[in-house]
Amino acid sequence: MINVLFFGPITMLTNRRKWQLPYIHGITLREALISVEQRFPGVMNIVRFIAVNEIHTHDYNLSLSDGDDIALLTKFSGG
């Protein structure tokens, strides 16, 4: 399984903090995100940051492994 973790306003759109996506050999981050959008239409419109196993990434061709965590975050600020 691949764990998709939702933070901030994304949890309000999905009504959950976590969703599990079945692992398929060779799946890429792009394919996983397409599955997220299909399950939760419109959610990717507010995603601004993506991390895989706690490492920020822009590599949508990244191959995922069974047990990986994908974190989806919106814009945030702090001080």
Backbone as a ProteinNet text record, in pm:
[ID]
protein_1_A
[PRIMARY]
MINVLFFGPITMLTNRRKWQLPYIHGITLREALISVEQRFPGVMNIVRFIAVNEIHTHDYNLSLSDGDDIALLTKFSGG
[TERTIARY]
82.5	0	87.6	35.3	96.6	6.1	64.1	-12.4	-11.4	-128.9	-142.1	-192.5	-111.7	-140.8	-187.7	-297.3	-356.3	-336.3	-303.8	-279.9	-357.8	-386	-452.1	-587.8	-619.6	-750.4	-781	-678.2	-701.3	-782.6	-762.9	-840.7	-989.9	-1022.1	-1163.2	-1226.3	-1148.8	-1201.7	-1216.7	-1127.3	-1128.2	-1202.9	-1227.4	-1289	-1205.9	-1075.7	-985.2	-843.7	-759.4	-618.9	-529.9	-584.1	-502.6	-590	-531.2	-597.4	-493.1	-530.5	-435.2	-465.9	-360.1	-366.5	-296.6	-361	-293.1	-164.1	-59.5	68.5	62.8	108.2	122.5	267.4	334.1	475.3	495.4	591.1	622.6	541.5	453.3	371.1	459.7	424.3	498.1	416.1	482.9	413.2	300.1	323.5	218.9	95.4	116	3.2	-70.2	4.2	-59	-142.9	-90.3	-164.1	-288.3	-282.8	-401.8	-508.4	-466.9	-561.6	-622.9	-541.9	-593.4	-700	-670.3	-765.2	-893.7	-882.2	-1001.5	-1087.8	-1024.1	-1097.5	-1153.9	-1077.4	-1116.1	-1110.7	-1209.5	-1206.3	-1183.6	-1092.5	-1063.6	-957	-922	-826.9	-689.1	-647	-513.1	-503.9	-618.6	-617.7	-559.1	-565.5	-513.1	-380.5	-332.7	-203.7	-91.3	0.1	113.6	247.2	248.2	371.6	345.3	439.7	429.5	559.7	548	665.2	644.6	751.8	750	850.5	801.3	883.5	957.4	883	928.9	1032.4	1045.2	1136.5	1055.1	1063.7	991.3	1036.1	940.9	976.8	890	949	878.5	887.4	946.9	972.4	849.8	764.5	641.8	668	788.5	825.5	890.7	896	955.1	882	957.2	897.7	871.1	754.9	716.1	736.5	753.1	769.8	655.4	633	531	565.2	467.9	487.7	528.5	548.3	584.7	472.4	512	418	425.2	309.8	299.7	223.9	284.9	219	177.1	52.9	-0.7	-33.7	23.7	8.2	-31.6	-100.8	-135.2	-31	-49.3	38.2	20.8	128.5	122.1	220.4	199.4	291.5	312.8	413.6	442.9	539.1	566.4	655.5	734.7
-118	0	125.3	229.3	361.2	448.3	514.3	600.1	742.4	797	935.7	1013.6	1110.5	1187	1326.1	1371	1500.9	1594.9	1721.8	1820.5	1948	2023.2	2153.2	2143.2	2240.8	2244.9	2120.4	2048.5	1927	1826.1	1822.6	1728.9	1762.1	1890.6	1929.4	1883.3	1887.3	1842.6	1691.2	1619.9	1474.1	1408.2	1484.7	1431.6	1321.1	1330.1	1232.5	1287.6	1226.7	1265.8	1168.5	1051.1	948.5	866.1	826.3	737	639.7	514.1	414.4	377.7	380	347	213.2	116.4	-11.7	6.7	-59.6	-52.7	-139.9	-83.7	-156.4	-140.1	-249.4	-243.3	-143.6	-52.6	45.1	173.5	186.6	307.7	430.1	539.1	664.4	760.9	865.1	967.4	1027	1053	1107.8	1017.9	889.7	795.8	792.4	801.3	804	929.6	1043.9	1168.9	1169.7	1105	1091.1	1011	906.8	827.7	910.2	995.2	1083.4	1175.5	1236.4	1329.1	1257	1133.2	1057.4	1026	994.5	960.3	1085.1	1195.8	1320.8	1434.3	1443.9	1544.6	1686.2	1756.7	1894.9	1915.5	1811	1827.5	1872	1825.9	1862.4	2010.1	2076.3	2219.4	2303.5	2252.9	2331.6	2277.7	2167.5	2111.9	2198.5	2240.6	2323.7	2257.9	2164.2	2096.4	1946.9	1869.5	1724.2	1669.7	1579.3	1513.3	1362.6	1293.6	1147.6	1104.2	1030.9	987.1	1105.1	1213.5	1334.3	1414.9	1390.5	1467.3	1537.8	1671.2	1752.2	1714.5	1701.4	1661.2	1730.3	1746.7	1792.9	1686.9	1572.5	1466.9	1375.9	1407.7	1329.9	1193.2	1170.8	1040.4	951.1	996.8	920.8	788.1	679.5	547.3	530.5	481.2	460.4	315.2	294.4	159.9	129	2.3	-40.1	17.3	80.9	138.8	284.8	343.7	485.4	573.5	690.8	793	911.7	956.2	1078.2	1179.1	1293.4	1398.7	1509.6	1551.9	1659.9	1777.5	1894.1	2013.4	2132	2227.1	2352.4	2456.7	2578.5	2688.2	2707.4	2745.3	2771.4	2882.2	2940.9	3043.9	3025.4	3084.3	3071.4	3179.9	3182.7	3285.9	3241.1
0	0	0	-59.1	-54.7	31.2	129.2	218.9	165	143.3	100	221	265.2	385.4	346.8	406	375.3	493.4	464.1	568.2	539.2	646.1	632.6	566.6	480.9	414.9	329.8	292.8	212.3	292.4	423.5	505.7	502.4	487.7	480.4	349	240.8	111.3	103	168.9	160.7	276.1	381.6	504.7	567.9	549.8	610.4	610.7	691.9	698.9	623.1	590.4	524.8	431.9	321.5	227.1	176.6	162	113.2	-30.9	-110	-251.8	-270.6	-334.5	-356	-435.9	-390.6	-460.6	-585.7	-696.4	-822.7	-865.7	-894.3	-932.9	-1047.5	-1029.3	-1132.9	-1126.6	-1028.4	-1019.6	-995.4	-1059.9	-1042.5	-956.9	-912	-835.4	-918	-1045.3	-1133	-1133.5	-1148.2	-1151.4	-1017.6	-910.1	-777.6	-760.8	-806.8	-794.3	-882.3	-996.5	-1081.3	-1006.3	-936.1	-857.3	-744.9	-681.6	-576.6	-635.3	-749.6	-812.4	-854.4	-901	-939.4	-817.5	-705.2	-582.8	-514.3	-520.5	-454.3	-556.4	-645	-751.9	-699	-763.7	-730.7	-625.1	-552.4	-442.5	-491.5	-606.1	-654.4	-692	-705.7	-736.1	-622.9	-499.7	-388.3	-334.6	-388.4	-344.4	-399	-311.1	-352	-322.7	-228.9	-191.5	-183	-235.5	-231.9	-175.7	-80.6	-25.4	-33	-64.7	-63.2	42.7	141	253.4	317.6	338.2	406.7	328.5	197.7	113.3	5.4	4.9	-92.7	-233.6	-325.6	-461.3	-565.9	-683.6	-803.2	-912.7	-880.7	-978.8	-990.6	-1085.7	-1103.2	-1165.3	-1216	-1270.8	-1165.5	-1042	-933.1	-916.2	-915.5	-892.4	-743.9	-712.9	-574.1	-534.7	-405.9	-350.6	-255.2	-233.9	-139	-1.8	62.8	194.6	194.3	76.5	69.5	122.5	172.1	217.6	123	76.1	-3.4	82.1	107.2	183.7	88.6	98.8	15.8	106.7	72.9	155.5	70.9	134	68.9	108.2	58.1	100.8	250	315.6	458.4	492.8	608	654.2	802.3	851	992.9	1034.6	1158.7	1206.9	1324.5
[MASK]
+++++++++++++++++++++++++++++++++++++++++++++++++++++++++++++++++++++++++++++++

